[in-house]
Structure formats: C-alpha cells, structure tokens
mmCIF file of C-alpha atoms in Angstrom:
data_model
loop_
_atom_site.group_PDB
_atom_site.id
_atom_site.type_symbol
_atom_site.label_atom_id
_atom_site.label_comp_id
_atom_site.label_asym_id
_atom_site.label_seq_id
_atom_site.Cartn_x
_atom_site.Cartn_y
_atom_site.Cartn_z
ATOM 1 C CA MET A 47 -1.519 27.259 -0.364
ATOM 2 C CA GLY A 48 1.977 25.899 -0.439
ATOM 3 C CA PHE A 49 2.748 22.335 0.594
ATOM 4 C CA GLN A 50 5.565 19.776 0.546
ATOM 5 C CA ALA A 51 5.810 17.002 -2.063
ATOM 6 C CA MET A 52 8.175 14.411 -3.437
ATOM 7 C CA VAL A 53 8.378 15.307 -7.135
ATOM 8 C CA ALA A 54 9.807 13.069 -9.873
ATOM 9 C CA HIS A 55 11.607 14.849 -12.649
ATOM 10 C CA GLU A 56 13.050 13.446 -15.753
ATOM 11 C CA THR A 57 16.729 14.476 -16.268
ATOM 12 C CA ASP A 58 19.522 13.665 -18.725
ATOM 13 C CA SER A 59 20.851 11.166 -16.116
ATOM 14 C CA GLY A 60 17.639 9.549 -15.114
ATOM 15 C CA ILE A 61 14.710 10.277 -12.885
ATOM 16 C CA ALA A 62 15.264 12.374 -9.789
ATOM 17 C CA LEU A 63 12.783 12.256 -6.868
ATOM 18 C CA THR A 64 13.150 15.480 -4.935
ATOM 19 C CA ARG A 65 11.452 17.148 -2.010
ATOM 20 C CA GLU A 66 9.925 20.394 -2.994
ATOM 21 C CA GLU A 67 7.462 23.012 -1.871
ATOM 22 C CA VAL A 68 4.702 23.410 -4.497
ATOM 23 C CA ALA A 69 1.687 25.673 -4.881
ATOM 24 C CA ASP A 70 -2.034 24.546 -4.777
ATOM 25 C CA ASP A 71 -2.234 25.127 -8.563
ATOM 26 C CA PHE A 72 0.343 22.359 -9.081
ATOM 27 C CA LEU A 73 -2.380 19.944 -8.190
ATOM 28 C CA MET A 74 -4.406 18.443 -11.105
ATOM 29 C CA PRO A 75 -8.258 18.869 -11.521
ATOM 30 C CA GLY A 76 -10.501 16.811 -9.277
ATOM 31 C CA ASP A 77 -13.557 17.023 -7.050
ATOM 32 C CA VAL A 78 -11.976 16.036 -3.775
ATOM 33 C CA THR A 79 -9.030 17.556 -2.127
ATOM 34 C CA ILE A 80 -7.350 15.167 0.539
ATOM 35 C CA LYS A 81 -4.912 15.864 3.262
ATOM 36 C CA VAL A 82 -2.687 12.795 2.915
ATOM 37 C CA HIS A 83 -1.893 10.890 6.038
ATOM 38 C CA PHE A 84 -0.168 7.803 4.490
ATOM 39 C CA SER A 85 0.960 6.505 1.161
ATOM 40 C CA SER A 86 2.720 3.123 0.570
ATOM 41 C CA ALA A 87 5.473 1.700 -1.472
ATOM 42 C CA ASN A 88 4.642 -0.437 -4.466
ATOM 43 C CA TYR A 89 6.556 -1.948 -7.472
ATOM 44 C CA LYS A 90 4.702 0.426 -9.726
ATOM 45 C CA ASP A 91 6.025 3.346 -7.720
ATOM 46 C CA GLY A 92 9.514 2.039 -8.223
ATOM 47 C CA LEU A 93 8.840 1.974 -12.016
ATOM 48 C CA ALA A 94 7.775 5.570 -11.775
ATOM 49 C CA ILE A 95 11.284 6.645 -10.787
ATOM 50 C CA THR A 96 12.973 4.269 -13.179
ATOM 51 C CA PRO A 97 13.995 5.549 -16.654
ATOM 52 C CA ARG A 98 11.823 3.902 -19.321
ATOM 53 C CA GLY A 99 9.859 2.333 -16.498
ATOM 54 C CA GLY A 100 6.856 2.290 -18.763
ATOM 55 C CA VAL A 101 4.215 3.551 -16.276
ATOM 56 C CA VAL A 102 4.508 7.343 -16.133
ATOM 57 C CA ARG A 103 3.074 9.271 -19.062
ATOM 58 C CA GLN A 104 4.713 12.734 -18.385
ATOM 59 C CA TYR A 105 7.031 14.251 -15.796
ATOM 60 C CA PRO A 106 7.191 16.165 -13.455
ATOM 61 C CA LEU A 107 4.943 13.925 -11.450
ATOM 62 C CA ILE A 108 4.197 13.312 -7.759
ATOM 63 C CA PRO A 109 4.309 9.485 -7.486
ATOM 64 C CA GLY A 110 2.371 7.335 -5.105
ATOM 65 C CA ILE A 111 -0.429 5.065 -6.498
ATOM 66 C CA ASP A 112 -1.837 4.751 -2.976
ATOM 67 C CA LEU A 113 -3.053 7.565 -0.689
ATOM 68 C CA THR A 114 -5.180 7.627 2.500
ATOM 69 C CA GLY A 115 -6.209 10.539 4.539
ATOM 70 C CA GLU A 116 -8.870 13.162 5.349
ATOM 71 C CA VAL A 117 -11.012 15.148 2.921
ATOM 72 C CA VAL A 118 -10.483 18.908 3.351
ATOM 73 C CA SER A 119 -12.845 20.037 0.562
ATOM 74 C CA SER A 120 -15.158 18.514 -1.951
ATOM 75 C CA THR A 121 -17.381 19.712 -4.730
ATOM 76 C CA ASP A 122 -19.108 16.306 -4.819
ATOM 77 C CA PRO A 123 -21.948 15.759 -2.239
ATOM 78 C CA GLU A 124 -20.809 12.226 -1.445
ATOM 79 C CA PHE A 125 -17.768 13.468 0.399
ATOM 80 C CA ALA A 126 -17.537 16.024 3.154
ATOM 81 C CA PRO A 127 -14.658 17.615 5.031
ATOM 82 C CA GLY A 128 -13.469 15.234 7.819
ATOM 83 C CA ASP A 129 -14.289 12.023 5.788
ATOM 84 C CA LEU A 130 -11.502 9.458 6.020
ATOM 85 C CA VAL A 131 -10.807 8.000 2.606
ATOM 86 C CA VAL A 132 -8.477 5.854 0.439
ATOM 87 C CA ALA A 133 -7.761 6.400 -3.194
ATOM 88 C CA HIS A 134 -5.744 4.180 -5.520
ATOM 89 C CA GLY A 135 -5.685 2.943 -9.067
ATOM 90 C CA TYR A 136 -6.873 4.744 -12.234
ATOM 91 C CA ASP A 137 -4.326 7.439 -13.114
ATOM 92 C CA ILE A 138 -3.031 8.102 -9.626
ATOM 93 C CA GLY A 139 0.703 8.197 -9.383
ATOM 94 C CA VAL A 140 1.158 7.517 -13.084
ATOM 95 C CA ALA A 141 -0.596 10.349 -14.975
ATOM 96 C CA HIS A 142 -2.209 12.162 -12.105
ATOM 97 C CA HIS A 143 -0.301 13.457 -8.961
ATOM 98 C CA GLY A 144 -0.321 10.836 -6.276
ATOM 99 C CA GLY A 145 0.164 10.247 -2.557
ATOM 100 C CA PHE A 146 3.744 11.294 -2.068
ATOM 101 C CA ALA A 147 2.617 14.788 -1.007
ATOM 102 C CA GLU A 148 0.894 16.560 1.879
ATOM 103 C CA TYR A 149 -2.242 17.151 -0.280
ATOM 104 C CA ALA A 150 -3.769 15.329 -3.274
ATOM 105 C CA ARG A 151 -6.781 16.312 -5.460
ATOM 106 C CA VAL A 152 -8.606 13.533 -7.380
ATOM 107 C CA PRO A 153 -11.951 12.903 -9.026
ATOM 108 C CA ALA A 154 -14.611 11.757 -6.641
ATOM 109 C CA GLY A 155 -15.024 8.660 -8.812
ATOM 110 C CA TRP A 156 -11.678 7.423 -7.605
ATOM 111 C CA VAL A 157 -12.259 7.764 -3.925
ATOM 112 C CA VAL A 158 -13.472 5.316 -1.400
ATOM 113 C CA LYS A 159 -14.892 6.313 2.032
ATOM 114 C CA LEU A 160 -13.274 4.234 4.859
ATOM 115 C CA ASP A 161 -15.562 2.215 7.177
ATOM 116 C CA GLY A 162 -13.924 -0.076 9.678
ATOM 117 C CA LEU A 163 -10.372 0.634 8.692
ATOM 118 C CA THR A 164 -8.034 3.370 9.777
ATOM 119 C CA PRO A 165 -6.017 5.338 7.198
ATOM 120 C CA ARG A 166 -2.864 3.553 8.286
ATOM 121 C CA GLU A 167 -4.474 0.075 7.956
ATOM 122 C CA ALA A 168 -5.826 1.071 4.501
ATOM 123 C CA ALA A 169 -2.288 2.213 3.531
ATOM 124 C CA ALA A 170 -0.773 -1.088 4.763
ATOM 125 C CA ILE A 171 -3.266 -2.973 2.650
ATOM 126 C CA GLY A 172 -2.853 -0.568 -0.301
ATOM 127 C CA THR A 173 -2.932 -1.533 -3.981
ATOM 128 C CA ALA A 174 -0.879 -4.754 -3.415
ATOM 129 C CA GLY A 175 -3.227 -5.954 -0.638
ATOM 130 C CA TYR A 176 -6.285 -4.952 -2.631
ATOM 131 C CA THR A 177 -4.931 -6.965 -5.481
ATOM 132 C CA ALA A 178 -4.519 -9.913 -3.247
ATOM 133 C CA ALA A 179 -8.133 -9.496 -2.016
ATOM 134 C CA MET A 180 -9.344 -9.307 -5.690
ATOM 135 C CA SER A 181 -7.431 -12.530 -6.398
ATOM 136 C CA VAL A 182 -8.866 -14.338 -3.434
ATOM 137 C CA GLN A 183 -12.403 -13.132 -4.290
ATOM 138 C CA ALA A 184 -11.952 -14.318 -7.861
ATOM 139 C CA LEU A 185 -11.142 -17.811 -6.661
ATOM 140 C CA LEU A 186 -14.081 -17.789 -4.306
ATOM 141 C CA ASP A 187 -16.342 -16.707 -7.213
ATOM 142 C CA ARG A 188 -14.936 -19.568 -9.222
ATOM 143 C CA GLY A 189 -16.100 -21.952 -6.539
ATOM 144 C CA VAL A 190 -12.813 -22.854 -4.796
ATOM 145 C CA THR A 191 -13.254 -23.939 -1.251
ATOM 146 C CA PRO A 192 -10.941 -25.059 1.493
ATOM 147 C CA GLU A 193 -12.132 -28.699 0.961
ATOM 148 C CA ALA A 194 -10.732 -28.600 -2.607
ATOM 149 C CA GLY A 195 -7.216 -28.782 -1.453
ATOM 150 C CA PRO A 196 -4.138 -26.632 -1.051
ATOM 151 C CA VAL A 197 -3.818 -23.119 -2.630
ATOM 152 C CA LEU A 198 -0.447 -22.067 -3.818
ATOM 153 C CA VAL A 199 0.721 -18.398 -3.393
ATOM 154 C CA THR A 200 3.803 -17.427 -5.446
ATOM 155 C CA GLY A 201 5.953 -14.475 -4.711
ATOM 156 C CA ALA A 202 4.801 -15.007 -1.142
ATOM 157 C CA THR A 203 6.996 -12.330 0.607
ATOM 158 C CA GLY A 204 5.855 -9.600 -1.778
ATOM 159 C CA GLY A 205 3.006 -7.224 -1.153
ATOM 160 C CA VAL A 206 0.385 -9.237 -3.062
ATOM 161 C CA GLY A 207 1.656 -12.594 -1.973
ATOM 162 C CA SER A 208 2.012 -11.950 1.773
ATOM 163 C CA VAL A 209 -1.535 -10.394 2.033
ATOM 164 C CA ALA A 210 -2.965 -13.293 -0.021
ATOM 165 C CA VAL A 211 -1.344 -15.777 2.365
ATOM 166 C CA ASP A 212 -2.865 -13.939 5.405
ATOM 167 C CA ILE A 213 -6.402 -13.624 3.807
ATOM 168 C CA LEU A 214 -6.542 -17.182 2.540
ATOM 169 C CA SER A 215 -5.355 -18.784 5.786
ATOM 170 C CA GLY A 216 -8.004 -16.628 7.577
ATOM 171 C CA LEU A 217 -10.607 -18.091 5.455
ATOM 172 C CA GLY A 218 -9.568 -21.633 6.291
ATOM 173 C CA PHE A 219 -7.521 -22.529 3.312
ATOM 174 C CA GLU A 220 -4.399 -24.704 3.408
ATOM 175 C CA VAL A 221 -1.778 -22.306 1.968
ATOM 176 C CA VAL A 222 1.480 -23.273 0.396
ATOM 177 C CA ALA A 223 3.793 -20.275 0.113
ATOM 178 C CA SER A 224 6.345 -20.236 -2.708
ATOM 179 C CA THR A 225 9.341 -17.765 -2.352
ATOM 180 C CA GLY A 226 12.903 -17.380 -3.165
ATOM 181 C CA LYS A 227 13.573 -15.936 0.342
ATOM 182 C CA LEU A 228 13.453 -19.060 2.436
ATOM 183 C CA GLY A 229 14.738 -16.989 5.424
ATOM 184 C CA ALA A 230 11.257 -15.565 5.560
ATOM 185 C CA SER A 231 9.607 -18.991 6.353
ATOM 186 C CA GLU A 232 8.947 -17.957 9.921
ATOM 187 C CA LEU A 233 7.073 -14.907 8.888
ATOM 188 C CA LEU A 234 4.991 -16.771 6.347
ATOM 189 C CA SER A 235 4.222 -19.431 8.855
ATOM 190 C CA ALA A 236 3.039 -16.705 11.206
ATOM 191 C CA LEU A 237 0.827 -15.320 8.444
ATOM 192 C CA GLY A 238 -0.759 -18.851 8.314
ATOM 193 C CA ALA A 239 1.144 -20.713 5.551
ATOM 194 C CA SER A 240 0.847 -24.453 6.084
ATOM 195 C CA SER A 241 4.192 -24.906 4.334
ATOM 196 C CA VAL A 242 6.903 -22.870 2.583
ATOM 197 C CA ILE A 243 8.678 -23.964 -0.570
ATOM 198 C CA GLY A 244 11.183 -22.442 -2.951
ATOM 199 C CA ARG A 245 10.614 -20.953 -6.364
ATOM 200 C CA LEU A 246 8.955 -23.005 -8.950
ATOM 201 C CA PRO A 247 9.895 -24.756 -11.139
ATOM 202 C CA GLY A 248 12.774 -26.224 -9.043
ATOM 203 C CA GLU A 249 16.303 -26.051 -10.260
ATOM 204 C CA GLY A 250 16.823 -28.094 -13.393
ATOM 205 C CA GLU A 251 13.022 -28.705 -13.742
ATOM 206 C CA LYS A 252 11.382 -27.603 -16.991
ATOM 207 C CA PRO A 253 7.623 -26.951 -17.459
ATOM 208 C CA ARG A 254 5.654 -29.908 -18.899
ATOM 209 C CA ALA A 255 2.474 -29.768 -20.796
ATOM 210 C CA LEU A 256 0.809 -31.564 -17.817
ATOM 211 C CA GLY A 257 2.479 -32.223 -14.489
ATOM 212 C CA LYS A 258 1.220 -33.869 -11.310
ATOM 213 C CA ALA A 259 -1.984 -32.237 -10.214
ATOM 214 C CA GLN A 260 -1.230 -30.616 -6.814
ATOM 215 C CA TRP A 261 -3.094 -27.224 -6.394
ATOM 216 C CA ALA A 262 -6.771 -26.480 -6.026
ATOM 217 C CA ALA A 263 -5.982 -22.928 -6.926
ATOM 218 C CA VAL A 264 -3.151 -20.417 -7.312
ATOM 219 C CA VAL A 265 -2.572 -16.711 -6.494
ATOM 220 C CA ASP A 266 0.350 -15.730 -8.751
ATOM 221 C CA SER A 267 2.243 -12.533 -8.835
ATOM 222 C CA VAL A 268 5.238 -13.866 -10.734
ATOM 223 C CA GLY A 269 4.216 -14.950 -14.196
ATOM 224 C CA GLY A 270 6.739 -16.220 -16.771
ATOM 225 C CA GLU A 271 8.127 -19.736 -16.722
ATOM 226 C CA SER A 272 7.092 -20.163 -13.074
ATOM 227 C CA LEU A 273 3.334 -19.700 -13.981
ATOM 228 C CA ALA A 274 3.784 -22.003 -17.049
ATOM 229 C CA HIS A 275 5.012 -24.750 -14.671
ATOM 230 C CA ILE A 276 2.305 -24.066 -12.149
ATOM 231 C CA LEU A 277 -0.551 -24.107 -14.555
ATOM 232 C CA SER A 278 0.448 -27.697 -15.542
ATOM 233 C CA THR A 279 0.075 -28.815 -11.920
ATOM 234 C CA VAL A 280 -3.289 -27.267 -11.064
ATOM 235 C CA LYS A 281 -5.982 -29.853 -10.164
ATOM 236 C CA TYR A 282 -8.975 -30.468 -12.411
ATOM 237 C CA GLY A 283 -11.334 -27.593 -12.385
ATOM 238 C CA GLY A 284 -8.964 -25.403 -10.495
ATOM 239 C CA ALA A 285 -8.071 -21.757 -11.182
ATOM 240 C CA ALA A 286 -5.113 -19.363 -11.180
ATOM 241 C CA ALA A 287 -5.600 -15.701 -10.351
ATOM 242 C CA VAL A 288 -2.697 -13.869 -12.017
ATOM 243 C CA SER A 289 -1.627 -10.285 -11.377
ATOM 244 C CA GLY A 290 2.130 -9.958 -11.882
ATOM 245 C CA LEU A 291 5.111 -10.468 -14.183
ATOM 246 C CA THR A 292 8.215 -10.177 -12.053
ATOM 247 C CA GLY A 293 9.289 -13.495 -13.591
ATOM 248 C CA GLY A 294 8.573 -12.245 -17.125
ATOM 249 C CA ALA A 295 5.772 -11.289 -19.369
ATOM 250 C CA GLU A 296 6.011 -14.452 -21.646
ATOM 251 C CA LEU A 297 3.952 -17.456 -20.761
ATOM 252 C CA PRO A 298 5.602 -20.492 -22.366
ATOM 253 C CA THR A 299 2.780 -23.061 -21.996
ATOM 254 C CA THR A 300 0.273 -25.057 -23.838
ATOM 255 C CA VAL A 301 -3.559 -25.280 -23.920
ATOM 256 C CA MET A 302 -3.428 -28.694 -22.187
ATOM 257 C CA PRO A 303 -4.232 -27.464 -18.606
ATOM 258 C CA PHE A 304 -7.208 -25.586 -19.983
ATOM 259 C CA ILE A 305 -8.697 -28.261 -22.305
ATOM 260 C CA LEU A 306 -7.795 -31.399 -20.392
ATOM 261 C CA ARG A 307 -8.172 -30.226 -16.797
ATOM 262 C CA GLY A 308 -10.560 -27.359 -17.234
ATOM 263 C CA VAL A 309 -8.213 -25.002 -15.502
ATOM 264 C CA SER A 310 -9.191 -21.283 -15.417
ATOM 265 C CA LEU A 311 -6.669 -18.484 -15.884
ATOM 266 C CA ILE A 312 -8.173 -15.386 -14.277
ATOM 267 C CA GLY A 313 -6.408 -12.008 -14.990
ATOM 268 C CA ILE A 314 -6.426 -9.484 -12.073
ATOM 269 C CA ASP A 315 -6.276 -5.821 -12.722
ATOM 270 C CA SER A 316 -6.919 -3.396 -9.858
ATOM 271 C CA ALA A 317 -6.045 -0.160 -11.653
ATOM 272 C CA HIS A 318 -9.205 0.149 -13.613
ATOM 273 C CA PHE A 319 -11.569 -1.829 -11.398
ATOM 274 C CA PRO A 320 -15.071 -0.120 -11.465
ATOM 275 C CA ILE A 321 -15.480 2.135 -8.485
ATOM 276 C CA GLU A 322 -18.683 0.658 -7.029
ATOM 277 C CA ARG A 323 -17.089 -2.801 -7.106
ATOM 278 C CA ARG A 324 -14.002 -1.266 -5.608
ATOM 279 C CA ARG A 325 -16.015 0.304 -2.750
ATOM 280 C CA ASP A 326 -17.711 -3.101 -2.117
ATOM 281 C CA LEU A 327 -14.509 -4.960 -1.852
ATOM 282 C CA TRP A 328 -13.004 -2.381 0.580
ATOM 283 C CA THR A 329 -16.062 -2.975 2.705
ATOM 284 C CA ARG A 330 -15.152 -6.617 2.724
ATOM 285 C CA LEU A 331 -11.512 -5.824 3.595
ATOM 286 C CA ALA A 332 -12.838 -4.318 6.822
ATOM 287 C CA LYS A 333 -14.733 -7.493 7.506
ATOM 288 C CA ASP A 334 -14.304 -11.043 6.424
ATOM 289 C CA LEU A 335 -11.427 -10.412 4.074
ATOM 290 C CA LYS A 336 -9.489 -8.285 6.494
ATOM 291 C CA PRO A 337 -5.902 -9.600 6.800
ATOM 292 C CA ARG A 338 -5.390 -10.840 10.376
ATOM 293 C CA HIS A 339 -1.685 -9.914 10.722
ATOM 294 C CA LEU A 340 -1.243 -6.416 9.174
ATOM 295 C CA SER A 341 1.181 -5.590 12.049
ATOM 296 C CA LEU A 342 3.440 -8.459 10.989
ATOM 297 C CA LEU A 343 3.393 -7.271 7.349
ATOM 298 C CA GLU A 344 3.736 -3.633 7.906
ATOM 299 C CA ASN A 345 7.039 -1.819 7.730
ATOM 300 C CA TYR A 346 7.042 1.970 8.276
ATOM 301 C CA ALA A 347 9.225 4.793 6.700
ATOM 302 C CA PRO A 348 8.794 8.577 6.417
ATOM 303 C CA ILE A 349 7.951 9.754 2.976
ATOM 304 C CA THR A 350 11.343 11.354 2.662
ATOM 305 C CA GLU A 351 12.831 7.818 2.576
ATOM 306 C CA ALA A 352 10.562 6.688 -0.165
ATOM 307 C CA GLU A 353 13.268 6.469 -2.820
ATOM 308 C CA SER A 354 15.444 3.978 -0.756
ATOM 309 C CA VAL A 355 12.396 1.852 -0.038
ATOM 310 C CA LEU A 356 11.449 1.702 -3.756
ATOM 311 C CA ARG A 357 14.938 0.697 -4.706
ATOM 312 C CA SER A 358 14.794 -2.170 -2.303
ATOM 313 C CA ILE A 359 11.576 -3.322 -4.023
ATOM 314 C CA LEU A 360 13.067 -3.002 -7.462
ATOM 315 C CA ASP A 361 16.179 -5.024 -6.451
ATOM 316 C CA GLY A 362 14.097 -7.790 -4.711
ATOM 317 C CA THR A 363 15.281 -7.276 -1.186
ATOM 318 C CA HIS A 364 11.934 -5.948 0.153
ATOM 319 C CA SER A 365 9.360 -8.008 1.952
ATOM 320 C CA GLY A 366 5.875 -7.309 3.037
ATOM 321 C CA ARG A 367 4.195 -3.862 2.849
ATOM 322 C CA THR A 368 5.870 -0.506 3.666
ATOM 323 C CA VAL A 369 3.568 2.280 4.851
ATOM 324 C CA LEU A 370 5.007 5.743 4.010
ATOM 325 C CA GLY A 371 4.056 8.266 6.588
ATOM 326 C CA VAL A 372 3.219 11.645 4.997
ATOM 327 C CA ALA A 373 1.485 13.802 7.504
ATOM 328 C CA GLY A 374 4.098 15.429 9.849
ATOM 329 C CA GLU A 375 6.947 13.623 8.083
ATOM 330 C CA PHE A 376 8.218 16.275 5.772
#
C-alpha cells in the first residue's frame, strides 16, 4: 500500500518538509492502523521542522503530534475497523510517525475512542486544547471555584490559552486574558473573557517577592519572568497550572508565594499522561469541559500548507487552533 505523507528530512541546510509517496512498511510498529482525517498545528510540530529544535530523536520523520480519523485495522480487540479515534502525545510526531500522512500506525495504548466529538472537533481541540483541559481540571482538583475570584490566562491567543479561556468561562469563572496581541480582544471577549490585558509584567515593572494579590488561579503557557511576576500576585491558597515556556525556561522567583500565601505550582504535561486518565478526560471534553466556541477558535488549512502554518506559530503571528485537513487534501 502506498500513501501520501509530509516527511521531515534533516539536510545540510536545515530541516526539509516534503510531500512524498511512501510504502506501508515505512510506518512504524503498532496495533492500530488509522486512516487520518485531520491533524493540527502545534508549537511542538514547529520545533520538529526546526534545526536543533530539541524534540525529534531521528529523521526522517512524519511530524504531527495530533491525529484523528478512522480505524482501518487493529490487532487489539478494543478497537475495530470503523471506530473513530484520536491519538496524541507519547512518541507521536517526535519519535514515531505522526499525523501528517494519509495513514498512521500506533500502539493501542496511545489511542482514544471518540464518543460525542467528531474527528474534526477532536483535531480542533488537539494537544493544545487537551493541555488546557488538563490545566483547568488541575485547578478544579485543587478546589478553585468561581467564587474565589478571577482566573488569569496567559498567552491567551495561543492554542492552550484560547481553549482555557473558553472552558473556564463556560464553567462560570471570571477570566482575565493576558496577551501581547491586543488586537485579539474582540475574539477573547467572544470566548468569554471578562477583560483583556497586556503581557505581564507591564513595561518597566520587575517581579517582586510578593505583589498585590489579584488572582484566584492561573493557567500559564508562557513561563519565564512573566510567571515569576504572576506567582507573586496569586491570592492566598491559589494555584498556577503551568504548561509552557515561550517566555523562557528560567523562573526568577522566590519561595515567598509558596510559604507565605500557600500558592501551588502545578506542572502540566500531556505527552505522557496515563492512557486511562487521558481517555476519561476526553470523555469530559465531549461533555462539561467541551469548549463552547470551537468554531471561533478553529482555522483550517490543507496538510500541504502545514509548513507555512507552523512558521506562523514559531514567529508568534498565529492565533487559536489550526486544523490540518489530511483526507482528500494531498
């Protein structure tokens, strides 16, 4: 069986992403073979086509950390031909061929059967939206309620941030969206943000050991100095769910927010989240945690335009979630 794929190759001049016809034996071992309907564009996919991006273990590789579609064959009894599924995380798109191809083959322990979501909706949510849901659930598990006060969402126009705004507002929280793209205020308000502010800290403002307490909780995908500042302004007993480092990997802060205000710093990692808990949360994403405004968040592009979309994510000009159509788009 030959099929079309976007394959990343390491060359002397960088990483080339090319459309190719590959054979069935190009796929890696797995229990479930999936006809891919949709993938999506993520920052991690951008790193996969960036020299020394730090995420891919070996080239050539079919990128695409998200894939949704239809099972065509399975050696695992849990899945049958015709099942609609989503797969993301683990080694997909970094060490195991991913969703930028007409077919994918992955271990059954990486696959989630869809119930209540279409493949396109699942792709629109994708890893970024799933990370947002994990962040929101972590805050709920910590006991954060709408009555506790406003929740700050940083990087609010990005994939994680925009979906977090949508989910939190749907749960009745007052959401303050922080973004460097103030032209996106209308979109963020439509998603349910109560107010939209610029990046933190403000210009000329340096993080303090403790600042004025403002936020009941935070969903942060920025990290760096911004997170250091924000931690100093979380209310007593509050929490920050942290999943990103676009603002830097260093965290120049003190222990003061943790030992004087009892603030919790919660790390969010969706890549290796256990499969049973992963499946449970996808069930929630079709119900009470379902983003209400996916149509506002979703952009669409054919898979052959993946590279230009990923470049826009890497250079900071991309907003929301981009679904990459695979079936019928090669």
